[in-house]
Amino acid sequence: MDRPHPPSDRNSLAQPASGTVLEPQPATRRLLLVDCDMFFVQVAKLEDPEGLGREELIIVGGRPEGRGVVASASYGARAYGVRSAMPVRHALRLCPRAVVVPVPRSACARVHRQIRQTLEVFAPIVEAASIDEFYLDLCGTERLYRGEELAATARRIQQAVLGQTGVATSVGGGAQRLIAKLAAEVAKPGGVHVVRAGDEAAFMCRFQLVDLPGVGPVFAEKLRRRGLRTVRDALVYDQTALSLWLGESRGRWLYRRLRGLDDTPVKTRAEAKSLRHERTFAEDLHSLDALQTRLLQLVLEVATELRGHGWRARTITTYVRDRDFRDRQMSRTLDEPVESDRAIGRVASALLRRLWGRRPVGVRLLGVSLSNFVFVHTPQQMRLEGITAAAEDARDRSLAAAADRLRGRFGKDAVVPARIIPRSDRREPP
DNA sequence: TCTGGGGTCCTAGGACCC
DNA sequence: TCTGGGGTCCTAGGACCC
């Protein structure tokens, strides 16, 4: 992913450390970004070809009466001014005839996998940057494609995705991820745009600073206060000036980005680093009891997903968004990773109690996040019995596994524990 | 207009260790 | 009495992305 703060600025020409294998690198990379157009809307239509498939005005997001926002809108609805992240209520005022449907999550995940499989036929490295974006590195395919123009390859890939999954895409191409990403924006909707090596600097000059991935509203405002709105405005400053003003790492990052310099590799994605489940309530919750009840459901959801991956987690985070939109969180890292509803629930619940104690005001959103994962089959460090108490034991784990099996057979509401948290907290986690 | 849900990465201070 | 330097881990907050 493109990041505002790259961890290092390694010179790509630097000699590798001894022992690393030298791989021949082509002079310029051939990268593509395949971006699905209004992905959620397309998937919703594919799922319901006779109903939604015939509609023109579609908003995918929360319920019309709830607190949801627009996740994706059809081009018809966008013509009325509907945009992503806009509250659904507001969107419906702009476009009252629009049909509102929830995000079809499982179908999106399925279509995502189908698209990836299609792309893997064309490129040795496919990186899913999000649910609807894929970077392709066509390294080593020069002979296979017999010198075919990158734009022609891109069009064949586009056709294959459409033919095999029914999803229309826009494709950007170039020698850097940043360039491919911006080229895909230019290509929308449904086109292909490739920037030739050497044309990057000129290509960048057509953008506003806020168009650059990694420049969000806060950073854009800071730049605007200096009178900088476009890439062209900012190009007159050298790296020293930008670093003095923005700090070393951010200054260097912006300097390179303005010029289209980006040697971030395309890599197959590693496993997720965190999992979270959260809920925004239709009405703010005003009591710890009510929050604890909702917390248990979230713990159940996120813990089930954790076990589905075959992972355990060491870090548990409970977070809230207060009624005034202030976000707060507390986390706890255990000495040993856990996976059971009971162990995770005990920690999450204790954290919630502390959050509430510090600021007992109405809560609009509650969430539980798990991170610091360990594979279940990774050998655990020996524990000194009697010195530290385990956060969970074999019984907790087998109970959780049994509940997972029942939910797998009879649905997710088949087993709902009456009480994950013991009334007396005699067994504090270590 | 009143702001979802699921992610990633960065910063900065403090604890702790050598 | 006045006080090193570097590294890692944990915690809380925040920007940003789709």
Short mmCIF file of C-alpha atoms (C1' of nucleotides) in Angstrom, two decimals:
data_model
loop_
_atom_site.label_atom_id
_atom_site.label_comp_id
_atom_site.label_asym_id
_atom_site.label_seq_id
_atom_site.Cartn_x
_atom_site.Cartn_y
_atom_site.Cartn_z
CA MET A 1 0.00 0.00 0.00
CA ASP A 2 1.06 3.55 -0.51
CA ARG A 3 1.93 5.03 2.84
CA PRO A 4 2.59 8.54 3.99
CA HIS A 5 5.55 7.46 6.05
CA PRO A 6 7.70 4.88 4.31
CA PRO A 7 9.70 2.91 6.88
CA SER A 8 12.96 3.52 5.06
CA ASP A 9 14.32 5.17 2.00
CA ARG A 10 16.58 2.43 0.78
CA ASN A 11 18.40 3.22 -2.38
CA SER A 12 17.26 0.67 -4.92
CA LEU A 13 20.79 0.63 -6.36
CA ALA A 14 22.37 -0.27 -3.03
CA GLN A 15 24.39 -3.44 -2.93
CA PRO A 16 22.56 -6.34 -1.30
CA ALA A 17 23.90 -7.70 1.96
CA SER A 18 26.15 -10.68 1.57
CA GLY A 19 24.21 -13.89 1.34
CA THR A 20 21.17 -12.44 -0.46
CA VAL A 21 20.43 -13.71 -3.92
CA LEU A 22 20.91 -11.22 -6.73
CA GLU A 23 17.93 -11.33 -9.03
CA PRO A 24 18.11 -9.70 -12.44
CA GLN A 25 15.86 -6.62 -12.40
CA PRO A 26 14.41 -5.20 -15.59
CA ALA A 27 15.34 -1.58 -16.20
CA THR A 28 11.75 -0.45 -15.65
CA ARG A 29 8.95 -2.38 -14.06
CA ARG A 30 5.65 -3.06 -15.80
CA LEU A 31 2.96 -2.60 -13.18
CA LEU A 32 -0.80 -2.48 -13.50
CA LEU A 33 -3.47 -1.46 -11.04
CA VAL A 34 -6.79 -3.18 -11.72
CA ASP A 35 -9.51 -1.18 -9.97
CA CYS A 36 -13.12 -2.38 -9.89
CA ASP A 37 -15.64 0.33 -10.74
CA MET A 38 -18.17 0.91 -7.91
CA PHE A 39 -17.43 -2.61 -6.72
CA PHE A 40 -20.18 -2.96 -4.09
CA VAL A 41 -22.83 -1.77 -6.54
CA GLN A 42 -21.66 -4.16 -9.25
CA VAL A 43 -21.64 -7.12 -6.86
CA ALA A 44 -25.09 -6.22 -5.49
CA LYS A 45 -26.42 -6.15 -9.06
CA LEU A 46 -24.78 -9.47 -9.95
CA GLU A 47 -26.41 -11.03 -6.88
CA ASP A 48 -29.87 -9.86 -7.94
CA PRO A 49 -29.90 -9.52 -11.73
CA GLU A 50 -33.70 -9.37 -12.08
CA GLY A 51 -34.24 -6.82 -9.30
CA LEU A 52 -31.30 -4.53 -8.51
CA GLY A 53 -29.71 -5.49 -11.82
CA ARG A 54 -32.35 -3.37 -13.56
CA GLU A 55 -32.13 -0.38 -11.23
CA GLU A 56 -30.18 2.74 -12.17
CA LEU A 57 -30.18 4.58 -8.84
CA ILE A 58 -28.47 2.41 -6.25
CA ILE A 59 -26.84 3.28 -2.95
CA VAL A 60 -24.92 0.60 -1.09
CA GLY A 61 -24.53 1.37 2.58
CA GLY A 62 -26.47 1.26 5.81
CA ARG A 63 -30.21 1.24 6.35
CA PRO A 64 -32.02 4.37 5.16
CA GLU A 65 -33.31 5.17 8.66
CA GLY A 66 -30.08 4.32 10.46
CA ARG A 67 -26.72 6.06 10.91
CA GLY A 68 -25.07 4.45 7.90
CA VAL A 69 -22.97 6.13 5.24
CA VAL A 70 -22.68 5.49 1.52
CA ALA A 71 -20.12 2.79 0.77
CA SER A 72 -20.66 2.96 -2.99
CA ALA A 73 -23.19 4.57 -5.33
CA SER A 74 -24.15 3.84 -8.93
CA TYR A 75 -23.17 6.41 -11.55
CA GLY A 76 -26.85 7.29 -11.85
CA ALA A 77 -27.00 8.21 -8.16
CA ARG A 78 -23.67 10.06 -8.36
CA ALA A 79 -25.20 12.34 -10.97
CA TYR A 80 -27.43 13.62 -8.14
CA GLY A 81 -24.39 14.45 -6.03
CA VAL A 82 -24.30 11.25 -3.98
CA ARG A 83 -20.75 10.43 -2.86
CA SER A 84 -18.97 7.76 -0.82
CA ALA A 85 -18.83 8.34 2.95
CA MET A 86 -21.88 10.63 2.80
CA PRO A 87 -24.58 9.82 5.39
CA VAL A 88 -27.28 7.72 3.71
CA ARG A 89 -29.97 10.07 5.02
CA HIS A 90 -28.31 12.97 3.26
CA ALA A 91 -27.83 10.94 0.08
CA LEU A 92 -31.55 10.12 0.03
CA ARG A 93 -32.41 13.78 0.25
CA LEU A 94 -30.33 14.36 -2.88
CA CYS A 95 -31.64 11.31 -4.67
CA PRO A 96 -34.97 10.21 -3.12
CA ARG A 97 -35.72 7.52 -5.70
CA ALA A 98 -32.50 5.60 -5.02
CA VAL A 99 -32.69 2.02 -3.74
CA VAL A 100 -30.59 1.51 -0.61
CA VAL A 101 -29.11 -1.93 0.08
CA PRO A 102 -26.53 -3.13 2.64
CA VAL A 103 -23.01 -4.08 1.58
CA PRO A 104 -23.17 -7.68 0.28
CA ARG A 105 -20.13 -8.73 2.29
CA SER A 106 -19.86 -12.43 1.63
CA ALA A 107 -20.60 -12.03 -2.09
CA CYS A 108 -17.93 -9.33 -2.29
CA ALA A 109 -15.38 -11.64 -0.69
CA ARG A 110 -16.32 -14.40 -3.15
CA VAL A 111 -16.07 -12.15 -6.21
CA HIS A 112 -12.78 -10.76 -4.88
CA ARG A 113 -11.36 -14.30 -4.89
CA GLN A 114 -12.64 -14.96 -8.41
CA ILE A 115 -11.01 -11.79 -9.73
CA ARG A 116 -7.73 -12.65 -8.05
CA GLN A 117 -7.75 -16.11 -9.64
CA THR A 118 -8.35 -14.57 -13.05
CA LEU A 119 -5.50 -12.09 -12.58
CA GLU A 120 -3.06 -14.75 -11.40
CA VAL A 121 -3.21 -16.30 -14.86
CA PHE A 122 -1.72 -13.10 -16.31
CA ALA A 123 0.85 -11.99 -13.74
CA PRO A 124 3.35 -13.77 -11.48
CA ILE A 125 2.73 -11.32 -8.63
CA VAL A 126 -0.78 -10.19 -7.70
CA GLU A 127 -1.26 -8.00 -4.63
CA ALA A 128 -4.76 -7.31 -3.35
CA ALA A 129 -4.41 -3.75 -2.04
CA SER A 130 -8.05 -3.72 -0.89
CA ILE A 131 -11.31 -5.53 -1.56
CA ASP A 132 -11.53 -3.96 -5.05
CA GLU A 133 -7.96 -3.10 -6.13
CA PHE A 134 -5.19 -5.37 -7.36
CA TYR A 135 -1.60 -4.50 -8.23
CA LEU A 136 0.03 -6.70 -10.86
CA ASP A 137 3.77 -6.94 -11.48
CA LEU A 138 4.32 -8.42 -14.93
CA CYS A 139 8.03 -8.98 -14.31
CA GLY A 140 9.43 -11.85 -16.28
CA THR A 141 6.54 -12.01 -18.73
CA GLU A 142 8.23 -9.98 -21.48
CA ARG A 143 8.93 -13.03 -23.60
CA LEU A 144 5.57 -14.58 -22.82
CA TYR A 145 3.77 -11.51 -24.12
CA ARG A 146 6.26 -11.10 -27.00
CA GLY A 147 6.80 -7.42 -26.45
CA GLU A 148 3.08 -6.61 -26.39
CA GLU A 149 2.35 -3.02 -25.36
CA LEU A 150 1.39 -2.77 -21.68
CA ALA A 151 -1.89 -1.08 -22.63
CA ALA A 152 -2.83 -4.02 -24.89
CA THR A 153 -2.10 -6.51 -22.11
CA ALA A 154 -4.19 -4.37 -19.77
CA ARG A 155 -7.15 -4.48 -22.15
CA ARG A 156 -6.96 -8.27 -22.44
CA ILE A 157 -6.88 -8.55 -18.64
CA GLN A 158 -9.88 -6.24 -18.39
CA GLN A 159 -11.81 -8.39 -20.86
CA ALA A 160 -10.90 -11.58 -18.99
CA VAL A 161 -12.11 -10.19 -15.65
CA LEU A 162 -15.34 -8.99 -17.21
CA GLY A 163 -15.90 -12.29 -19.01
CA GLN A 164 -15.16 -14.52 -16.03
CA THR A 165 -16.64 -12.53 -13.17
CA GLY A 166 -18.95 -9.97 -14.78
CA VAL A 167 -17.10 -7.10 -13.07
CA ALA A 168 -16.07 -4.00 -15.04
CA THR A 169 -12.68 -2.51 -14.14
CA SER A 170 -10.44 0.45 -14.88
CA VAL A 171 -6.75 -0.25 -15.34
CA GLY A 172 -3.75 2.00 -14.83
CA GLY A 173 -0.21 1.14 -15.85
CA GLY A 174 3.32 2.42 -15.26
CA ALA A 175 6.69 1.65 -13.75
CA GLN A 176 5.69 2.71 -10.19
CA ARG A 177 2.73 1.81 -8.02
CA LEU A 178 1.90 5.46 -7.48
CA ILE A 179 1.82 6.08 -11.22
CA ALA A 180 -0.32 2.99 -11.91
CA LYS A 181 -2.73 4.05 -9.18
CA LEU A 182 -3.17 7.58 -10.47
CA ALA A 183 -3.37 6.30 -14.05
CA ALA A 184 -6.30 4.07 -13.02
CA GLU A 185 -8.10 7.16 -11.70
CA VAL A 186 -7.58 8.80 -15.09
CA ALA A 187 -8.84 5.64 -16.82
CA LYS A 188 -12.18 5.62 -14.95
CA PRO A 189 -14.75 4.56 -15.81
CA GLY A 190 -13.90 1.40 -17.64
CA GLY A 191 -10.79 2.55 -19.50
CA VAL A 192 -7.08 1.81 -19.63
CA HIS A 193 -4.37 4.44 -19.11
CA VAL A 194 -0.67 3.67 -19.25
CA VAL A 195 2.10 6.16 -18.45
CA ARG A 196 5.33 5.45 -20.32
CA ALA A 197 8.62 5.32 -18.45
CA GLY A 198 10.14 8.79 -18.48
CA ASP A 199 6.77 10.56 -18.67
CA GLU A 200 6.08 10.33 -14.94
CA ALA A 201 7.08 13.87 -13.98
CA ALA A 202 4.91 15.41 -16.68
CA PHE A 203 2.02 13.10 -15.77
CA MET A 204 2.16 14.14 -12.12
CA CYS A 205 1.74 17.82 -13.01
CA ARG A 206 -1.93 17.34 -13.83
CA PHE A 207 -2.92 16.50 -10.23
CA GLN A 208 -3.99 18.42 -7.17
CA LEU A 209 -2.07 17.59 -4.01
CA VAL A 210 -5.21 16.14 -2.45
CA ASP A 211 -5.38 13.62 -5.32
CA LEU A 212 -2.14 11.98 -4.15
CA PRO A 213 -2.69 8.77 -2.20
CA GLY A 214 -1.50 9.47 1.34
CA VAL A 215 -2.53 13.13 1.29
CA GLY A 216 -5.77 13.27 3.25
CA PRO A 217 -7.85 16.22 4.43
CA VAL A 218 -5.54 17.14 7.34
CA PHE A 219 -2.32 17.12 5.33
CA ALA A 220 -3.99 18.86 2.37
CA GLU A 221 -5.14 21.67 4.67
CA LYS A 222 -1.63 22.09 6.05
CA LEU A 223 -0.30 22.39 2.51
CA ARG A 224 -3.07 24.77 1.55
CA ARG A 225 -2.14 27.09 4.40
CA ARG A 226 1.20 27.48 2.63
CA GLY A 227 -0.60 28.29 -0.58
CA LEU A 228 0.03 24.88 -2.12
CA ARG A 229 -2.85 23.23 -3.94
CA THR A 230 -1.38 21.52 -6.98
CA VAL A 231 1.61 19.29 -7.59
CA ARG A 232 3.00 22.07 -9.76
CA ASP A 233 2.78 24.52 -6.82
CA ALA A 234 4.86 22.23 -4.61
CA LEU A 235 7.50 21.22 -7.18
CA VAL A 236 9.44 24.48 -6.69
CA TYR A 237 10.56 23.40 -3.20
CA ASP A 238 13.62 21.22 -2.84
CA GLN A 239 13.83 18.33 -0.42
CA THR A 240 15.64 20.37 2.22
CA ALA A 241 12.90 22.99 2.29
CA LEU A 242 10.13 20.38 2.53
CA SER A 243 11.98 18.49 5.28
CA LEU A 244 12.55 21.66 7.30
CA TRP A 245 8.89 22.40 7.15
CA LEU A 246 7.28 18.96 7.39
CA GLY A 247 9.97 16.97 9.20
CA GLU A 248 12.59 14.71 7.73
CA SER A 249 10.53 11.66 6.78
CA ARG A 250 7.39 13.43 5.62
CA GLY A 251 9.38 15.99 3.66
CA ARG A 252 11.29 13.31 1.83
CA TRP A 253 8.10 11.37 1.24
CA LEU A 254 6.33 14.34 -0.36
CA TYR A 255 9.39 15.31 -2.40
CA ARG A 256 9.53 11.88 -4.01
CA ARG A 257 5.79 11.56 -4.41
CA LEU A 258 5.47 14.86 -6.27
CA ARG A 259 7.88 13.52 -8.86
CA GLY A 260 6.24 10.14 -9.20
CA LEU A 261 9.20 8.40 -7.54
CA ASP A 262 8.05 5.22 -5.82
CA ASP A 263 10.04 2.00 -5.72
CA THR A 264 7.65 0.17 -3.38
CA PRO A 265 7.53 -3.43 -4.62
CA VAL A 266 4.35 -5.29 -5.52
CA LYS A 267 4.13 -8.20 -3.11
CA THR A 268 1.62 -10.88 -2.40
CA ARG A 269 -0.14 -9.75 0.74
CA ALA A 270 0.93 -11.11 4.08
CA GLU A 271 -1.69 -12.37 6.52
CA ALA A 272 -3.83 -9.78 8.29
CA LYS A 273 -2.24 -8.08 11.29
CA SER A 274 -5.45 -7.29 13.11
CA LEU A 275 -9.12 -8.26 13.13
CA ARG A 276 -11.90 -6.11 14.47
CA HIS A 277 -15.64 -5.99 14.80
CA GLU A 278 -17.49 -2.82 15.68
CA ARG A 279 -21.05 -1.56 15.81
CA THR A 280 -22.56 1.88 15.62
CA PHE A 281 -25.82 1.92 17.54
CA ALA A 282 -29.03 3.44 16.23
CA GLU A 283 -29.15 5.38 19.50
CA ASP A 284 -26.27 6.16 21.87
CA LEU A 285 -25.88 3.77 24.81
CA HIS A 286 -25.79 5.36 28.25
CA SER A 287 -25.00 2.52 30.67
CA LEU A 288 -22.11 0.18 31.28
CA ASP A 289 -24.51 -2.76 31.45
CA ALA A 290 -25.93 -2.08 28.02
CA LEU A 291 -22.41 -1.69 26.61
CA GLN A 292 -21.22 -4.94 28.21
CA THR A 293 -24.11 -6.83 26.60
CA ARG A 294 -23.23 -5.49 23.16
CA LEU A 295 -19.55 -6.15 23.80
CA LEU A 296 -20.18 -9.85 24.28
CA GLN A 297 -21.73 -10.16 20.84
CA LEU A 298 -18.74 -8.41 19.25
CA VAL A 299 -16.32 -10.63 21.17
CA LEU A 300 -18.16 -13.67 19.89
CA GLU A 301 -17.96 -12.46 16.29
CA VAL A 302 -14.31 -11.48 16.29
CA ALA A 303 -13.18 -14.54 18.29
CA THR A 304 -15.02 -16.87 15.91
CA GLU A 305 -13.25 -15.24 12.99
CA LEU A 306 -9.91 -15.52 14.81
CA ARG A 307 -10.36 -19.26 15.33
CA GLY A 308 -11.49 -19.65 11.74
CA HIS A 309 -8.03 -18.48 10.68
CA GLY A 310 -6.38 -20.89 13.11
CA TRP A 311 -4.84 -18.02 15.07
CA ARG A 312 -4.58 -16.87 18.66
CA ALA A 313 -4.14 -13.26 19.69
CA ARG A 314 -1.98 -11.66 22.37
CA THR A 315 -3.35 -8.13 22.18
CA ILE A 316 -6.97 -7.25 22.83
CA THR A 317 -8.27 -3.72 22.32
CA THR A 318 -11.65 -2.31 23.30
CA TYR A 319 -12.57 1.02 21.76
CA VAL A 320 -15.46 3.45 21.81
CA ARG A 321 -16.60 6.50 19.94
CA ASP A 322 -18.32 8.82 22.38
CA ARG A 323 -21.45 10.74 21.48
CA ASP A 324 -19.29 13.80 20.70
CA PHE A 325 -17.27 11.73 18.22
CA ARG A 326 -14.25 11.40 20.43
CA ASP A 327 -12.47 8.08 19.85
CA ARG A 328 -10.88 6.32 22.81
CA GLN A 329 -9.26 2.93 23.17
CA MET A 330 -7.54 0.74 25.70
CA SER A 331 -5.54 -2.35 24.97
CA ARG A 332 -3.87 -5.12 26.86
CA THR A 333 -1.14 -7.48 25.67
CA LEU A 334 -1.13 -10.86 27.39
CA ASP A 335 1.95 -12.97 27.99
CA GLU A 336 0.30 -15.81 26.13
CA PRO A 337 -2.06 -15.70 23.14
CA VAL A 338 -5.73 -16.64 23.60
CA GLU A 339 -8.57 -17.73 21.33
CA SER A 340 -11.59 -18.53 23.51
CA ASP A 341 -14.64 -16.30 23.84
CA ARG A 342 -14.26 -16.42 27.59
CA ALA A 343 -10.62 -15.31 27.79
CA ILE A 344 -11.03 -12.58 25.19
CA GLY A 345 -14.32 -11.49 26.73
CA ARG A 346 -12.83 -11.15 30.20
CA VAL A 347 -10.06 -8.84 28.99
CA ALA A 348 -12.28 -6.84 26.63
CA SER A 349 -14.83 -6.39 29.38
CA ALA A 350 -12.26 -5.18 31.92
CA LEU A 351 -10.97 -2.66 29.38
CA LEU A 352 -14.50 -1.44 28.69
CA ARG A 353 -15.07 -0.91 32.41
CA ARG A 354 -11.95 1.28 32.56
CA LEU A 355 -12.95 3.25 29.46
CA TRP A 356 -16.36 3.88 30.96
CA GLY A 357 -14.84 4.82 34.31
CA ARG A 358 -12.71 7.51 32.74
CA ARG A 359 -15.49 9.13 30.74
CA PRO A 360 -19.01 7.81 31.39
CA VAL A 361 -20.83 9.55 28.54
CA GLY A 362 -23.13 8.30 25.77
CA VAL A 363 -21.41 5.90 23.35
CA ARG A 364 -22.33 5.71 19.67
CA LEU A 365 -19.82 3.06 18.60
CA LEU A 366 -18.24 0.10 20.36
CA GLY A 367 -15.58 -2.20 18.97
CA VAL A 368 -13.18 -5.04 19.80
CA SER A 369 -9.91 -5.53 17.97
CA LEU A 370 -7.46 -8.45 18.14
CA SER A 371 -3.83 -8.31 17.07
CA ASN A 372 -0.38 -9.77 17.74
CA PHE A 373 -1.36 -13.11 16.25
CA VAL A 374 0.27 -16.47 16.83
CA PHE A 375 -0.50 -19.59 14.83
CA VAL A 376 -2.15 -22.23 16.94
CA HIS A 377 0.54 -24.74 16.04
CA THR A 378 3.39 -22.46 17.08
CA PRO A 379 4.88 -24.07 20.21
CA GLN A 380 4.14 -22.05 23.32
CA GLN A 381 6.82 -21.01 25.70
CA MET A 382 6.83 -23.12 28.84
CA ARG A 383 4.87 -21.55 31.65
CA LEU A 384 5.83 -21.96 35.27
CA GLU A 385 2.73 -23.47 36.80
CA GLY A 386 1.66 -21.81 40.00
CA ILE A 387 3.62 -18.63 39.31
CA THR A 388 1.45 -17.29 36.51
CA ALA A 389 -2.18 -18.26 35.98
CA ALA A 390 -3.21 -19.06 32.42
CA ALA A 391 -5.61 -16.62 30.75
CA GLU A 392 -7.44 -19.59 29.28
CA ASP A 393 -7.27 -23.34 29.71
CA ALA A 394 -7.98 -26.40 27.60
CA ARG A 395 -11.62 -26.40 28.69
CA ASP A 396 -12.14 -22.81 27.45
CA ARG A 397 -10.69 -23.78 24.09
CA SER A 398 -12.68 -26.93 23.62
CA LEU A 399 -15.88 -25.11 24.58
CA ALA A 400 -15.14 -22.47 21.96
CA ALA A 401 -14.38 -25.10 19.34
CA ALA A 402 -17.62 -26.94 20.10
CA ALA A 403 -19.58 -23.73 19.77
CA ASP A 404 -17.90 -23.04 16.41
CA ARG A 405 -18.95 -26.47 15.14
CA LEU A 406 -22.55 -25.92 16.19
CA ARG A 407 -22.65 -22.49 14.59
CA GLY A 408 -21.14 -23.99 11.46
CA ARG A 409 -23.98 -26.51 11.29
CA PHE A 410 -26.96 -24.55 12.57
CA GLY A 411 -26.11 -20.91 11.98
CA LYS A 412 -24.36 -18.20 13.92
CA ASP A 413 -27.13 -17.80 16.51
CA ALA A 414 -27.15 -21.48 17.42
CA VAL A 415 -24.99 -20.96 20.48
CA VAL A 416 -25.14 -17.73 22.42
CA PRO A 417 -23.45 -17.96 25.78
CA ALA A 418 -25.59 -16.60 28.60
CA ARG A 419 -22.52 -15.34 30.39
CA ILE A 420 -18.98 -15.17 29.08
CA ILE A 421 -17.82 -13.04 31.95
CA PRO A 422 -17.96 -14.70 35.38
CA ARG A 423 -19.79 -12.61 37.96
CA SER A 424 -16.89 -12.72 40.36
CA ASP A 425 -13.57 -11.87 38.83
CA ARG A 426 -11.60 -14.30 40.92
CA ARG A 427 -9.37 -15.36 38.06
CA GLU A 428 -7.78 -12.18 36.84
CA PRO A 429 -5.75 -12.79 33.70
CA PRO A 430 -2.00 -12.59 34.27
"C1'" DT B 1 -25.53 16.64 6.45
"C1'" DC B 2 -24.05 14.58 11.04
"C1'" DT B 3 -20.75 11.40 10.18
"C1'" DG B 4 -19.98 2.73 8.70
"C1'" DG B 5 -16.93 -1.05 9.08
"C1'" DG B 6 -12.63 -3.08 8.38
"C1'" DG B 7 -8.01 -2.35 7.76
"C1'" DT B 8 -2.66 -0.27 7.67
"C1'" DC B 9 1.00 2.53 9.33
"C1'" DC B 10 3.29 6.32 12.12
"C1'" DT B 11 4.45 8.93 16.36
"C1'" DA B 12 5.70 9.53 20.91
"C1'" DG B 13 6.33 8.61 25.73
"C1'" DG B 14 7.44 5.35 29.29
"C1'" DA B 15 9.20 0.94 31.09
"C1'" DC B 16 12.79 -2.00 31.06
"C1'" DC B 17 17.20 -4.05 29.78
"C1'" DC B 18 22.13 -4.13 28.76
"C1'" DT C 1 26.04 14.62 42.34
"C1'" DC C 2 24.32 14.42 38.21
"C1'" DT C 3 23.36 11.57 35.17
"C1'" DG C 4 25.25 7.65 28.84
"C1'" DG C 5 23.16 5.56 24.91
"C1'" DG C 6 20.78 2.19 22.34
"C1'" DG C 7 17.33 -1.25 21.71
"C1'" DT C 8 12.69 -3.43 22.27
"C1'" DC C 9 8.08 -3.66 23.83
"C1'" DC C 10 3.74 -1.68 25.23
"C1'" DT C 11 0.15 1.83 25.09
"C1'" DA C 12 -2.70 5.65 23.24
"C1'" DG C 13 -3.79 8.55 19.68
"C1'" DG C 14 -4.28 9.81 15.02
"C1'" DA C 15 -3.99 10.06 9.74
"C1'" DC C 16 -5.28 7.71 5.96
"C1'" DC C 17 -7.42 4.17 2.64
"C1'" DC C 18 -11.44 1.67 0.41
#
